[in-house]
C-alpha cells in the first residue's frame, strides 16, 4: 500500500511536468544552433563586419581600374588688381572677368611603379565684362604621367596585403559562425543543466515528501527512531530549498538563451538533449593540414608579416632621397571663338622634377628605419610563437575530441546504473531492509551521475564546434565549411 502511494505521487509529478512541457517552446540542440547563427547579436555583428571588409576590398580593387572624371572650377573675379604692364610699369587696373572651364580626365594607376598615367581634354573660356570680350583656350589632347621615383609604392604593397586581408575576412566570418554555434551550445547546456537540476530537485522533493509522510506512520507505531524521522524531515526541507534554488537558476539560464536567440515572446523554453552523438574520430595530420589551409589565424599571421615589411619600406622611402617627376605632353590653342580654338593646334610640353635630400636630420630618418625593422622582427617572432601555439592547440583539441565520445558512453552508462541503484535503494528502505544513509548516498550518486552525463555531452559538442571553427571543416560529413558571400552583400 505504501509503495502504491509513492508511485502515485511520482506519477502525479510526472503528469505535471508533461503538462508544463505542453505550454513551453521545446528546442533541440540543432534548432538552437541554427537560430543563433541567424539571430544572435554575434552573428549579426559578424555579417556587418564582413560587409565592411568586402567594400574595403572593392575600394582597393577600384584603385587598379581606369577612372573617368569630369571637373569644372568656374570663378568670378571683380576687383582692382595690381597688373604688370608691357613696359615693366605696374598699374592698378579694375578687372571684371569670369573664368569657366571643363576638363574630362581618364587616369590609370600603374601598380608596378606606383605612378599614374592620365589622358585628358579640356576647354576654358574667359569673359572680360569690362571690355565686353571673351576668348577660348583648349587642350584637345593631353597625355601625362606622374611618378614618385624613390617613394613608398602603396599600390604594390596593397596588391600583396589586401587580397590576404579579404581572405582573412571571409574565413573569419565562417569561423565566427562556428564560434556562435559554440556559444549557443554553452547557453543550451547551461539551461539543460539547470533544467536537469530542477527536474532532479523536483523528483527528490516528491520522494522526500512521500518518505517523510510514510515515516510519520512508522514512527507512530514505533518501527523507526525519532532521529531517523527527523533526518527524513530535514531531507524534505533541504530538497524543497534545492527545488526553489534550481527554479531560479533555470529561469536565469532560460532568459539568457531567449535573449541570445532573439526570441521576443516571454515563453518558457525547454531544451531536449539527444543522447546520440556522431561516432567518428579525427585524424591529427589531416586536422593540422586543414587548419593551416583554412584557419583565418594563418591568414592573420601572413598579413601581419606583410604589413611589417610594408612599414619598413615606408620608413626607408621617407628617410632617403625623394624625387617626384611630372610629365605632360599635348596640343593646345587659343582663339576668340570655340571652333577656331580647335584649329592649327600647337604643341605643349611640361616636365617637372622635384628633389628632396635630407642633409642633416639628426638621425631621425635612420631611427625610423631602425624602429620599423625592430617592429618587423618582433612581429616575426610573435607570429612564429602564435604558429607554434596554434599547432599545439589543434593537437590538444583533436586528442580531447577523440576521447570524448568514449567519455559520453561511460557517463551515459553510469547515469543509467545510478538511476537503477537509486530505485533499488528506495524500495529496500521502504521495506525496512536499508538505512537512511544508504538511501541518501544513492540519491547523491544518482544526481551526480546525471550532472556528469550532461556535462560530458556539453564537452563533446563544445569540442566539436571548436574543432570546426579552427579547421573550417565538417569532419562528420567530410566537407568544407563555407558561406554564400554574395548573399551577404545583397
Coordinates of C-alpha atoms in Angstrom, one line a residue:
X1 CA 0.0 0.0 0.0
X2 CA 2.8 2.4 0.9
X3 CA 4.7 1.6 -2.4
X4 CA 1.5 2.4 -4.2
X5 CA 1.3 5.8 -2.6
X6 CA 4.9 6.5 -3.6
X7 CA 4.3 5.6 -7.3
X8 CA 1.1 7.6 -7.4
X9 CA 2.9 10.6 -6.1
X10 CA 5.7 10.2 -8.7
X11 CA 3.1 9.7 -11.4
X12 CA 1.3 13.0 -10.4
X13 CA 4.6 14.8 -10.5
X14 CA 5.4 13.4 -14.0
X15 CA 2.0 14.4 -15.3
X16 CA 2.5 18.0 -14.1
X17 CA 5.9 18.1 -15.7
X18 CA 4.4 16.9 -19.0
X19 CA 1.6 19.4 -18.8
X20 CA 4.1 22.2 -18.2
X21 CA 6.1 21.0 -21.3
X22 CA 3.0 21.4 -23.5
X23 CA 3.0 25.1 -22.6
X24 CA 6.6 25.6 -23.4
X25 CA 8.8 26.0 -26.5
X26 CA 10.8 22.9 -26.8
X27 CA 14.2 23.3 -28.6
X28 CA 16.7 20.8 -29.8
X29 CA 20.4 21.5 -30.0
X30 CA 20.3 21.7 -33.8
X31 CA 17.5 24.3 -33.6
X32 CA 19.3 26.4 -31.1
X33 CA 22.5 26.4 -33.2
X34 CA 20.6 27.4 -36.4
X35 CA 18.6 30.2 -34.6
X36 CA 21.8 31.5 -33.1
X37 CA 23.6 31.6 -36.5
X38 CA 20.7 33.7 -37.8
X39 CA 19.5 35.9 -35.0
X40 CA 22.2 36.2 -32.3
X41 CA 24.0 39.5 -31.8
X42 CA 27.3 37.9 -32.5
X43 CA 26.1 36.6 -35.9
X44 CA 24.7 39.9 -36.9
X45 CA 27.9 41.7 -35.9
X46 CA 29.9 39.2 -38.0
X47 CA 27.7 39.9 -41.0
X48 CA 28.2 43.7 -40.7
X49 CA 31.9 43.2 -40.2
X50 CA 32.2 41.1 -43.4
X51 CA 30.3 43.6 -45.4
X52 CA 32.7 46.3 -44.3
X53 CA 35.6 44.2 -45.3
X54 CA 34.0 43.4 -48.6
X55 CA 33.6 47.1 -49.5
X56 CA 37.1 47.9 -48.4
X57 CA 38.3 45.2 -50.8
X58 CA 36.1 46.6 -53.6
X59 CA 37.7 50.0 -52.9
X60 CA 41.2 48.5 -53.2
X61 CA 40.3 46.8 -56.5
X62 CA 39.0 50.1 -57.9
X63 CA 42.4 51.7 -57.5
X64 CA 43.8 49.4 -60.2
X65 CA 41.0 50.2 -62.7
X66 CA 40.7 53.2 -65.0
X67 CA 38.8 56.2 -63.6
X68 CA 37.0 58.8 -65.7
X69 CA 36.3 62.2 -64.1
X70 CA 34.6 65.4 -65.2
X71 CA 35.7 68.5 -63.4
X72 CA 35.0 72.2 -63.5
X73 CA 36.2 75.2 -61.5
X74 CA 34.5 78.4 -62.5
X75 CA 35.4 81.6 -60.8
X76 CA 34.2 85.2 -61.0
X77 CA 36.8 88.0 -60.2
X78 CA 35.7 91.6 -59.9
X79 CA 38.4 93.7 -58.2
X80 CA 41.2 96.2 -58.6
X81 CA 44.4 94.3 -59.1
X82 CA 48.0 95.2 -59.5
X83 CA 49.0 94.4 -63.1
X84 CA 52.5 94.5 -64.6
X85 CA 52.3 96.3 -68.0
X86 CA 54.4 95.5 -71.1
X87 CA 56.9 98.3 -70.4
X88 CA 57.6 97.0 -66.9
X89 CA 55.5 99.5 -65.1
X90 CA 52.8 98.5 -62.6
X91 CA 49.3 99.8 -62.5
X92 CA 46.2 99.2 -60.6
X93 CA 43.5 98.0 -63.0
X94 CA 39.9 97.3 -62.4
X95 CA 39.1 93.8 -63.6
X96 CA 35.7 92.2 -64.1
X97 CA 36.2 88.7 -65.5
X98 CA 34.6 85.3 -65.4
X99 CA 36.6 82.1 -65.9
X100 CA 34.8 78.9 -66.8
X101 CA 36.4 75.5 -67.6
X102 CA 35.6 71.9 -68.2
X103 CA 38.0 69.0 -68.0
X104 CA 37.5 65.3 -68.8
X105 CA 40.2 63.1 -67.3
X106 CA 40.9 59.4 -67.8
X107 CA 43.6 58.1 -65.5
X108 CA 45.1 54.7 -64.7
X109 CA 47.3 53.8 -61.8
X110 CA 50.4 51.7 -62.5
X111 CA 50.9 49.2 -59.6
X112 CA 54.4 48.1 -60.7
X113 CA 55.8 51.6 -60.4
X114 CA 53.3 53.4 -58.2
X115 CA 52.8 56.1 -60.8
X116 CA 49.7 57.3 -62.6
X117 CA 49.1 57.7 -66.3
X118 CA 46.4 60.1 -67.5
X119 CA 44.7 61.3 -70.7
X120 CA 42.6 64.4 -70.6
X121 CA 40.9 67.0 -72.7
X122 CA 39.8 70.5 -71.6
X123 CA 38.4 73.8 -72.7
X124 CA 38.4 77.2 -70.9
X125 CA 36.6 80.4 -71.6
X126 CA 37.4 83.8 -70.1
X127 CA 34.9 86.6 -70.2
X128 CA 36.1 90.2 -69.8
X129 CA 32.9 92.1 -68.8
X130 CA 34.6 95.4 -68.6
X131 CA 35.6 95.2 -72.3
X132 CA 32.7 93.0 -73.5
X133 CA 35.2 90.4 -74.8
X134 CA 35.7 86.8 -74.4
X135 CA 38.3 84.2 -75.5
X136 CA 38.8 80.4 -75.5
X137 CA 41.7 78.2 -74.7
X138 CA 41.5 74.5 -75.5
X139 CA 43.7 71.4 -74.9
X140 CA 42.1 68.7 -77.1
X141 CA 44.5 66.0 -76.2
X142 CA 46.9 65.8 -73.2
X143 CA 48.8 62.8 -72.0
X144 CA 50.8 62.8 -68.8
X145 CA 52.5 60.8 -66.2
X146 CA 53.3 61.4 -62.5
X147 CA 55.7 59.3 -60.5
X148 CA 57.5 59.2 -57.2
X149 CA 60.9 57.8 -58.1
X150 CA 62.1 56.7 -54.7
X151 CA 58.9 56.9 -52.7
X152 CA 56.7 54.3 -51.0
X153 CA 54.7 52.3 -53.5
X154 CA 51.4 51.8 -51.8
X155 CA 49.8 50.2 -54.9
X156 CA 52.4 47.4 -54.9
X157 CA 52.1 46.7 -51.2
X158 CA 48.3 46.9 -51.3
X159 CA 48.3 44.3 -54.1
X160 CA 50.1 41.9 -51.7
X161 CA 48.2 42.7 -48.5
X162 CA 44.6 43.4 -49.4
X163 CA 43.8 40.0 -51.0
X164 CA 45.2 38.3 -47.9
X165 CA 43.1 40.6 -45.7
X166 CA 39.9 39.8 -47.7
X167 CA 40.6 36.0 -47.5
X168 CA 41.1 36.6 -43.8
X169 CA 37.7 38.3 -43.6
X170 CA 35.9 35.5 -45.4
X171 CA 37.4 32.8 -43.3
X172 CA 36.9 34.9 -40.1
X173 CA 33.2 35.1 -40.9
X174 CA 32.8 31.3 -41.2
X175 CA 34.9 30.9 -38.0
X176 CA 32.7 33.4 -36.2
X177 CA 29.6 31.5 -37.1
X178 CA 31.1 28.3 -35.7
X179 CA 32.1 30.2 -32.5
X180 CA 28.5 31.5 -32.4
X181 CA 27.4 27.8 -32.5
X182 CA 29.8 27.0 -29.7
X183 CA 28.4 29.9 -27.6
X184 CA 24.9 28.8 -28.3
X185 CA 25.8 25.3 -27.2
X186 CA 27.2 26.8 -24.0
X187 CA 23.9 28.5 -23.3
X188 CA 21.9 25.5 -24.4
X189 CA 23.7 23.2 -21.9
X190 CA 23.6 25.8 -19.2
X191 CA 19.8 25.7 -19.5
X192 CA 20.0 21.9 -19.9
X193 CA 22.0 21.6 -16.7
X194 CA 19.7 24.0 -14.8
X195 CA 16.7 22.2 -16.2
X196 CA 18.1 18.8 -15.2
X197 CA 18.9 20.1 -11.7
X198 CA 15.3 21.4 -11.4
X199 CA 13.9 18.0 -12.5
X200 CA 16.2 16.3 -10.1
X201 CA 15.2 18.6 -7.3
X202 CA 11.5 18.2 -8.0
X203 CA 11.8 14.4 -8.2
X204 CA 13.9 14.3 -5.0
X205 CA 11.4 16.6 -3.2
X206 CA 8.5 14.4 -4.2
X207 CA 10.3 11.4 -2.9
X208 CA 11.4 13.1 0.3
X209 CA 7.9 14.3 1.0
X210 CA 6.4 10.9 0.4
X211 CA 9.0 9.2 2.5
X212 CA 8.6 11.7 5.3
X213 CA 4.8 11.1 5.4
X214 CA 5.4 7.4 5.3
X215 CA 8.0 7.7 8.2
X216 CA 5.5 9.5 10.3
X217 CA 3.2 6.5 10.3
X218 CA 6.1 4.2 11.1
X219 CA 7.3 6.4 13.9
X220 CA 3.8 6.4 15.4
X221 CA 3.9 2.6 15.6
X222 CA 7.5 2.6 16.8
X223 CA 9.2 0.9 13.9
X224 CA 11.7 3.8 13.4
X225 CA 13.5 6.1 15.8
X226 CA 12.9 9.8 16.2
X227 CA 16.3 10.5 14.9
X228 CA 15.5 8.8 11.6
X229 CA 12.2 10.6 11.3
X230 CA 13.9 13.9 11.9
X231 CA 16.5 13.1 9.3
X232 CA 13.7 12.5 6.8
X233 CA 12.1 15.8 7.7
X234 CA 15.4 17.5 7.2
X235 CA 15.8 15.8 3.8
X236 CA 12.4 17.1 2.8
X237 CA 13.1 20.7 3.8
X238 CA 16.5 20.5 2.1
X239 CA 15.0 19.2 -1.1
X240 CA 12.3 21.9 -1.1
X241 CA 15.0 24.6 -0.8
X242 CA 17.0 22.9 -3.6
X243 CA 13.9 22.9 -5.8
X244 CA 13.4 26.7 -5.3
X245 CA 17.0 27.5 -6.0
X246 CA 17.0 25.3 -9.1
X247 CA 13.9 27.0 -10.4
X248 CA 15.6 30.4 -10.0
X249 CA 18.7 29.2 -11.8
X250 CA 16.7 27.7 -14.6
X251 CA 14.8 30.9 -15.1
X252 CA 18.0 32.9 -15.4
X253 CA 19.5 30.5 -17.9
X254 CA 16.3 30.5 -19.9
X255 CA 16.3 34.3 -20.1
X256 CA 19.9 34.3 -21.3
X257 CA 19.2 31.8 -24.0
X258 CA 16.0 33.6 -25.1
X259 CA 17.9 36.8 -25.4
X260 CA 20.7 35.3 -27.4
X261 CA 18.4 33.7 -29.8
X262 CA 16.3 36.8 -30.3
X263 CA 13.1 35.3 -29.0
X264 CA 10.8 38.1 -28.1
X265 CA 7.9 36.1 -26.7
X266 CA 8.0 35.6 -23.0
X267 CA 7.5 31.9 -23.3
X268 CA 9.1 29.2 -21.2
X269 CA 11.9 27.3 -23.0
X270 CA 12.7 23.7 -22.5
X271 CA 15.7 22.1 -24.2
X272 CA 15.7 18.5 -25.3
X273 CA 19.0 16.7 -25.2
X274 CA 19.7 13.9 -27.7
X275 CA 21.7 11.1 -26.2
X276 CA 23.2 10.3 -29.6
X277 CA 26.5 11.9 -30.7
X278 CA 28.3 11.4 -34.0
X279 CA 30.6 8.4 -33.8
X280 CA 33.8 9.3 -35.7
X281 CA 37.4 10.2 -35.0
X282 CA 39.6 12.9 -36.4
X283 CA 43.0 12.2 -38.0
X284 CA 45.5 14.5 -36.4
X285 CA 47.6 15.1 -39.5
X286 CA 44.5 15.8 -41.6
X287 CA 43.3 18.3 -39.0
X288 CA 46.6 20.1 -38.9
X289 CA 46.7 20.3 -42.7
X290 CA 43.1 21.7 -42.8
X291 CA 43.8 24.2 -40.1
X292 CA 46.8 25.6 -41.9
X293 CA 44.9 25.8 -45.1
X294 CA 41.6 27.2 -43.8
X295 CA 42.0 28.9 -40.5
X296 CA 41.8 32.7 -40.5
X297 CA 44.6 32.8 -37.9
X298 CA 47.1 31.7 -40.6
X299 CA 45.9 34.5 -42.9
X300 CA 46.2 36.9 -40.0
X301 CA 49.8 35.8 -39.4
X302 CA 50.6 36.2 -43.1
X303 CA 49.0 39.7 -43.2
X304 CA 50.9 40.9 -40.1
X305 CA 54.2 39.9 -41.7
X306 CA 53.4 41.7 -44.9
X307 CA 52.3 44.8 -43.0
X308 CA 55.5 44.8 -41.0
X309 CA 57.5 44.6 -44.3
X310 CA 55.4 47.4 -45.7
X311 CA 56.2 49.6 -42.7
X312 CA 59.9 49.1 -43.2
X313 CA 59.6 50.0 -46.9
X314 CA 57.7 53.2 -45.9
X315 CA 60.3 54.2 -43.4
X316 CA 63.1 53.7 -45.9
X317 CA 61.3 55.8 -48.5
X318 CA 60.7 58.6 -46.0
X319 CA 64.3 58.6 -44.7
X320 CA 66.3 58.9 -48.0
X321 CA 66.2 60.8 -51.3
X322 CA 62.8 61.8 -52.6
X323 CA 62.2 62.7 -56.2
X324 CA 58.9 63.3 -58.0
X325 CA 58.6 63.6 -61.7
X326 CA 55.6 65.0 -63.7
X327 CA 55.4 64.8 -67.5
X328 CA 52.7 66.3 -69.7
X329 CA 52.5 66.5 -73.5
X330 CA 49.7 67.5 -75.8
X331 CA 48.1 70.1 -78.1
X332 CA 46.7 73.4 -77.3
X333 CA 45.3 76.6 -79.0
X334 CA 43.5 79.8 -78.2
X335 CA 41.0 81.9 -80.1
X336 CA 38.1 84.3 -79.8
X337 CA 35.6 81.6 -80.6
X338 CA 35.4 77.9 -79.8
X339 CA 35.7 76.3 -83.4
X340 CA 38.9 78.3 -84.1
X341 CA 40.3 77.2 -80.7
X342 CA 40.5 73.6 -82.2
X343 CA 42.3 74.6 -85.4
X344 CA 46.0 74.9 -86.1
X345 CA 46.9 73.3 -82.8
X346 CA 50.2 74.0 -81.2
X347 CA 52.4 71.6 -79.2
X348 CA 52.8 72.0 -75.5
X349 CA 55.1 70.2 -73.1
X350 CA 55.6 70.4 -69.4
X351 CA 58.3 68.5 -67.4
X352 CA 58.8 68.9 -63.7
X353 CA 61.3 67.2 -61.4
X354 CA 61.4 67.8 -57.7
X355 CA 64.2 66.5 -55.5
X356 CA 64.5 66.4 -51.7
X357 CA 67.5 65.1 -49.9
X358 CA 67.9 65.3 -46.1
X359 CA 71.3 66.7 -45.3
X360 CA 71.0 67.0 -41.5
X361 CA 68.1 65.4 -39.7
X362 CA 70.0 64.3 -36.5
X363 CA 69.4 60.6 -37.3
X364 CA 65.6 60.9 -37.4
X365 CA 65.2 59.0 -40.7
X366 CA 67.7 56.3 -39.7
X367 CA 65.9 56.0 -36.3
X368 CA 62.5 55.5 -38.1
X369 CA 64.0 52.7 -40.2
X370 CA 65.5 51.0 -37.2
X371 CA 62.2 51.2 -35.3
X372 CA 60.4 49.7 -38.3
X373 CA 62.9 46.9 -38.6
X374 CA 62.7 46.2 -34.8
X375 CA 58.8 46.1 -35.1
X376 CA 59.1 43.7 -38.1
X377 CA 61.4 41.4 -36.2
X378 CA 59.1 41.5 -33.2
X379 CA 56.1 40.6 -35.4
X380 CA 58.0 37.7 -37.0
X381 CA 58.9 36.4 -33.5
X382 CA 55.3 36.7 -32.3
X383 CA 53.9 35.1 -35.5
X384 CA 56.2 32.1 -35.1
X385 CA 55.1 31.7 -31.4
X386 CA 51.5 32.1 -32.5
X387 CA 52.0 29.4 -35.1
X388 CA 53.5 27.0 -32.5
X389 CA 50.7 27.7 -30.1
X390 CA 48.2 27.2 -32.9
X391 CA 49.5 23.8 -33.8
X392 CA 49.7 22.8 -30.1
X393 CA 46.0 23.8 -29.7
X394 CA 45.0 21.7 -32.7
X395 CA 46.9 18.7 -31.4
X396 CA 45.3 19.1 -27.9
X397 CA 41.8 19.6 -29.3
X398 CA 41.9 16.6 -31.6
X399 CA 43.1 14.3 -28.8
X400 CA 40.4 15.6 -26.4
X401 CA 37.7 15.2 -29.0
X402 CA 38.7 11.7 -30.0
X403 CA 38.4 10.6 -26.3
X404 CA 35.2 12.5 -25.6
X405 CA 32.9 10.0 -27.4
X406 CA 34.0 7.3 -25.1
X407 CA 33.5 9.6 -22.1
X408 CA 29.9 10.2 -23.2
X409 CA 29.3 6.5 -23.4
X410 CA 30.7 5.9 -19.9
X411 CA 28.8 8.8 -18.5
X412 CA 25.6 7.5 -20.0
X413 CA 26.1 4.1 -18.6
X414 CA 27.0 5.5 -15.2
X415 CA 23.8 7.6 -15.2
X416 CA 21.7 4.6 -16.1
X417 CA 23.3 2.5 -13.4
X418 CA 22.9 5.2 -10.8
X419 CA 19.2 5.6 -11.6
X420 CA 18.6 1.9 -11.2
X421 CA 20.6 1.8 -7.9
X422 CA 18.5 4.6 -6.5
X423 CA 15.3 2.8 -7.4
X424 CA 16.6 -0.3 -5.6
X425 CA 17.8 1.7 -2.6
X426 CA 14.4 3.4 -2.2
X427 CA 12.5 0.1 -2.4
X428 CA 14.8 -1.5 0.1
X429 CA 14.4 1.4 2.5
X430 CA 10.6 1.3 2.3
X431 CA 10.7 -2.4 3.0
X432 CA 12.9 -1.7 6.0
X433 CA 15.9 -3.5 4.6
X434 CA 18.2 -0.5 4.3
X435 CA 19.2 2.6 6.3
X436 CA 18.6 6.2 5.5
X437 CA 22.3 6.7 5.0
X438 CA 22.2 4.2 2.1
X439 CA 19.2 6.0 0.6
X440 CA 20.9 9.4 0.8
X441 CA 24.1 8.0 -0.7
X442 CA 22.1 6.6 -3.7
X443 CA 20.3 9.9 -4.2
X444 CA 23.6 11.8 -4.2
X445 CA 25.2 9.3 -6.7
X446 CA 22.1 9.5 -8.9
X447 CA 22.2 13.3 -9.1
X448 CA 26.0 13.4 -9.6
X449 CA 25.8 10.8 -12.4
X450 CA 23.1 12.8 -14.2
X451 CA 25.1 16.0 -13.9
X452 CA 28.2 14.3 -15.2
X453 CA 26.3 12.9 -18.2
X454 CA 25.0 16.4 -19.2
X455 CA 28.5 17.8 -18.7
X456 CA 30.0 15.1 -20.9
X457 CA 27.5 15.9 -23.7
X458 CA 28.3 19.6 -23.4
X459 CA 32.1 19.0 -23.6
X460 CA 31.6 16.8 -26.7
X461 CA 29.6 19.4 -28.6
X462 CA 31.8 22.3 -27.4
X463 CA 34.9 20.4 -28.7
X464 CA 33.1 19.5 -31.9
X465 CA 32.3 23.1 -32.9
X466 CA 35.6 24.5 -31.6
X467 CA 37.4 22.0 -33.9
X468 CA 35.2 23.1 -36.8
X469 CA 36.0 26.7 -36.1
X470 CA 39.7 26.1 -36.2
X471 CA 39.7 23.9 -39.3
X472 CA 36.6 25.3 -41.1
X473 CA 35.8 21.7 -41.9
X474 CA 32.9 19.4 -41.1
X475 CA 34.6 16.0 -40.3
X476 CA 31.2 14.3 -39.9
X477 CA 30.1 15.0 -43.5
X478 CA 33.7 15.4 -44.9
X479 CA 33.0 18.8 -46.5
X480 CA 34.4 22.3 -46.4
X481 CA 32.6 24.9 -44.3
X482 CA 31.8 28.0 -46.4
X483 CA 29.0 30.6 -46.8
X484 CA 27.3 32.3 -49.7
X485 CA 29.2 35.6 -49.6
X486 CA 27.3 37.1 -52.5
X487 CA 24.1 36.7 -50.5
X488 CA 25.6 38.5 -47.5
X489 CA 26.3 41.7 -49.5
X490 CA 23.0 41.9 -51.3

